[in-house]
PDB file of C-alpha atoms in Angstrom:
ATOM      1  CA  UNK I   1      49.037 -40.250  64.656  1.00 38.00           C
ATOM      2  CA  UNK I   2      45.191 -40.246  66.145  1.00 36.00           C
ATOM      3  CA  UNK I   3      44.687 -37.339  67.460  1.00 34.00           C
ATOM      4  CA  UNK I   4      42.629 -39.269  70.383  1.00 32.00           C
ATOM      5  CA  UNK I   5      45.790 -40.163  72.148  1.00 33.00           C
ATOM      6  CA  UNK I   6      44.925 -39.894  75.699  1.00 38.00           C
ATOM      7  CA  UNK I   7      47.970 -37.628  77.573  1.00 44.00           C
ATOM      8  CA  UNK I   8      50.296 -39.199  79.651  1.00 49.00           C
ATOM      9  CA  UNK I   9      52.303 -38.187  82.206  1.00 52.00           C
ATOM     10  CA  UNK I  10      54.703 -37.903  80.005  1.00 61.00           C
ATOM     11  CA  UNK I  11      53.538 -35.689  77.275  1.00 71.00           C
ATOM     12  CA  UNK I  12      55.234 -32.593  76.551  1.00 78.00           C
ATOM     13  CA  UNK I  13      54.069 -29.716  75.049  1.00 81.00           C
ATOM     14  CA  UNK I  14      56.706 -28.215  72.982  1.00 80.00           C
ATOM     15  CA  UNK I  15      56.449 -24.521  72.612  1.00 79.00           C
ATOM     16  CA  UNK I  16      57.637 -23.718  68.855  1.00 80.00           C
ATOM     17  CA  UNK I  17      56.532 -21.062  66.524  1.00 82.00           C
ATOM     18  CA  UNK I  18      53.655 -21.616  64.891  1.00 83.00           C
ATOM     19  CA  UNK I  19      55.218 -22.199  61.095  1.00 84.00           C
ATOM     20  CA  UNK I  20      57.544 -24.400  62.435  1.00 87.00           C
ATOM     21  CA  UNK I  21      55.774 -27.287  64.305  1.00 88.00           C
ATOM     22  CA  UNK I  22      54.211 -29.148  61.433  1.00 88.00           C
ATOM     23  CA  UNK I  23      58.101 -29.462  60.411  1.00 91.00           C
ATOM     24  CA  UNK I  24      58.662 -30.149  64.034  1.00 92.00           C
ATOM     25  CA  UNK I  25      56.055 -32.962  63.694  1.00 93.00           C
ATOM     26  CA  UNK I  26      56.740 -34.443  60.637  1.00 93.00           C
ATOM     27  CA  UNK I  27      60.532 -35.007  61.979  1.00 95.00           C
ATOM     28  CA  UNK I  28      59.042 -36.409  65.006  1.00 94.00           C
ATOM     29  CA  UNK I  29      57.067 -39.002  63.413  1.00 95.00           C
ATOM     30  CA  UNK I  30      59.926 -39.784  61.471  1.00 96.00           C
ATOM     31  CA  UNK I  31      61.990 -40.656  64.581  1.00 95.00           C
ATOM     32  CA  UNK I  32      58.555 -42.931  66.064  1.00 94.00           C
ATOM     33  CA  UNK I  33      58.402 -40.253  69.183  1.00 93.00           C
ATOM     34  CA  UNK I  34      54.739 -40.346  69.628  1.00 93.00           C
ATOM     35  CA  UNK I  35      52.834 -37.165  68.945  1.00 91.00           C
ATOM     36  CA  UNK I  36      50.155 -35.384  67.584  1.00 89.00           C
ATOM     37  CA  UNK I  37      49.541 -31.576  66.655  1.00 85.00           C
ATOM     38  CA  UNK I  38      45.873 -30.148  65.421  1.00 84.00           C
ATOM     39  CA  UNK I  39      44.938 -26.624  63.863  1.00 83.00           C
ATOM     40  CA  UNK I  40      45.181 -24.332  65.808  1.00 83.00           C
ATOM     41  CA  UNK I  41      46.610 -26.263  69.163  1.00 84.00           C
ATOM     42  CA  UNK I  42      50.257 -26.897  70.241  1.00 86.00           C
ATOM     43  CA  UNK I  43      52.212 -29.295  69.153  1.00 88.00           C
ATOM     44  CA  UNK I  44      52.759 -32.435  71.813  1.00 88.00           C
ATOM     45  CA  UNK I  45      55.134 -35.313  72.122  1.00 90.00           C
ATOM     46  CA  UNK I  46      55.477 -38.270  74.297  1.00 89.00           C
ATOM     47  CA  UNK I  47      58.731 -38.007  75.886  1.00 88.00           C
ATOM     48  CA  UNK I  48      59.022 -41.589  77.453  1.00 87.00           C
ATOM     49  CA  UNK I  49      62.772 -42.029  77.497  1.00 90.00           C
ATOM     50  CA  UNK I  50      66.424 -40.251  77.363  1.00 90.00           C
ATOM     51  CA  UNK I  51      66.984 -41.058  73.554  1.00 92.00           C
ATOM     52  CA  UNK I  52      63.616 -38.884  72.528  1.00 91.00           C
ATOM     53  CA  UNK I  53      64.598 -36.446  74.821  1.00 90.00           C
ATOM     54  CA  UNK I  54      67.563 -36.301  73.247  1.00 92.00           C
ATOM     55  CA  UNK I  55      66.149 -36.342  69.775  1.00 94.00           C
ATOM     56  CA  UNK I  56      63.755 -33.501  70.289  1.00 92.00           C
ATOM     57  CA  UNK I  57      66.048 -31.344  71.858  1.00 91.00           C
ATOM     58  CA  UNK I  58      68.764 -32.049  68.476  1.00 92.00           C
ATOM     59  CA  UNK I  59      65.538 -30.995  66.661  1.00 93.00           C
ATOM     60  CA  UNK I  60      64.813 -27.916  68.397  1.00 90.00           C
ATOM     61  CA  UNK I  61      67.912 -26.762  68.593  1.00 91.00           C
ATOM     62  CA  UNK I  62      68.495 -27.417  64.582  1.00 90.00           C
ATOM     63  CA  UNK I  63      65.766 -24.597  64.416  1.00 88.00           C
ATOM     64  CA  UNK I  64      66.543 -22.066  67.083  1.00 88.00           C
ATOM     65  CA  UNK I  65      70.157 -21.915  66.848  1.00 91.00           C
ATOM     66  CA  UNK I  66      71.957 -19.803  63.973  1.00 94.00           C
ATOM     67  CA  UNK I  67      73.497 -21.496  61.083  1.00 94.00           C
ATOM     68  CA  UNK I  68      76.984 -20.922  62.197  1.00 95.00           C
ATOM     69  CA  UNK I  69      76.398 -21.635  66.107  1.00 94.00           C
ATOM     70  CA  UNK I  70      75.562 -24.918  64.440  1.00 92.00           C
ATOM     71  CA  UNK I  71      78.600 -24.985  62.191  1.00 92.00           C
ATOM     72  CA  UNK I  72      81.017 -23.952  65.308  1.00 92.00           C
ATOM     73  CA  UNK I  73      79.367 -26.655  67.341  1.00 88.00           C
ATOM     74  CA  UNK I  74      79.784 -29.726  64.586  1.00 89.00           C
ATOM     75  CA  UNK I  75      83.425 -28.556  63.882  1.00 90.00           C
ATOM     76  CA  UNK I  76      84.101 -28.636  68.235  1.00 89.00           C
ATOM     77  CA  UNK I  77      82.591 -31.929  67.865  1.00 85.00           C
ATOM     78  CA  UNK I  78      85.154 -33.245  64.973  1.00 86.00           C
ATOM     79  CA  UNK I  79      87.807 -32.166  67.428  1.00 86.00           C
ATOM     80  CA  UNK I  80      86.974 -33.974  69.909  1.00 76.00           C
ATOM     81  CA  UNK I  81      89.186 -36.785  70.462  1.00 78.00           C
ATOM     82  CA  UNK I  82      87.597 -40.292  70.224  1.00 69.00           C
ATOM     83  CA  UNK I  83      87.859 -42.982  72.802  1.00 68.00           C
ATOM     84  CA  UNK I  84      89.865 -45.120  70.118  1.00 62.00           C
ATOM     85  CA  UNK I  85      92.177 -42.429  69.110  1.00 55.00           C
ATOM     86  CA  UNK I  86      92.903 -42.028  73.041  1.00 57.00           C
ATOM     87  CA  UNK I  87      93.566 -45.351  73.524  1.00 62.00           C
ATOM     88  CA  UNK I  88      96.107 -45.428  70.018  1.00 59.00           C
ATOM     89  CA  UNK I  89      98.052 -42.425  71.685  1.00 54.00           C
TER      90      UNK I  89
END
């Protein structure tokens, strides 16, 4: 992304350690959430809408959480009883 993006109203800066934001950024890019990180600056994302929100927080929380939160928190969400499987019963 050009680093020349003017900032918006709606850029974030996302406070991450260091060795983690190029990851951070990479993933971002991947997803088309506009940002852009230099050497030795913060890494900053456009956060225009709910869904990137969304997305950046799944992100974030990928890397802060411990591997087993994460584990506990996909196996509460497998038991979580679909819309479809409500409407069945």
């Amino acid at each position: 992304m050009d680093p020349s993006i003017s900032e918006s109203e709606a850029s974030q800066v996302i406070e991450i350690k260091w060795g983690d934001r190029w990851q951070v950024y990479r993933r971002l890019q991947e997803l088309e959430i506009p940002c852009h990180c230099q050497t030795d600056q913060p890494l900053k994302a456009e956060i225009d809408n709910f869904t990137a929100l969304i997305q950046i927080w799944s992100i974030l929380r990928q890397l802060t959480l411990p591997r087993q939160e994460l584990i506990s928190w996909l196996d509460d969400c497998w038991r979580l009883p679909s819309k479809s499987r409500k409407e069945k019963l």
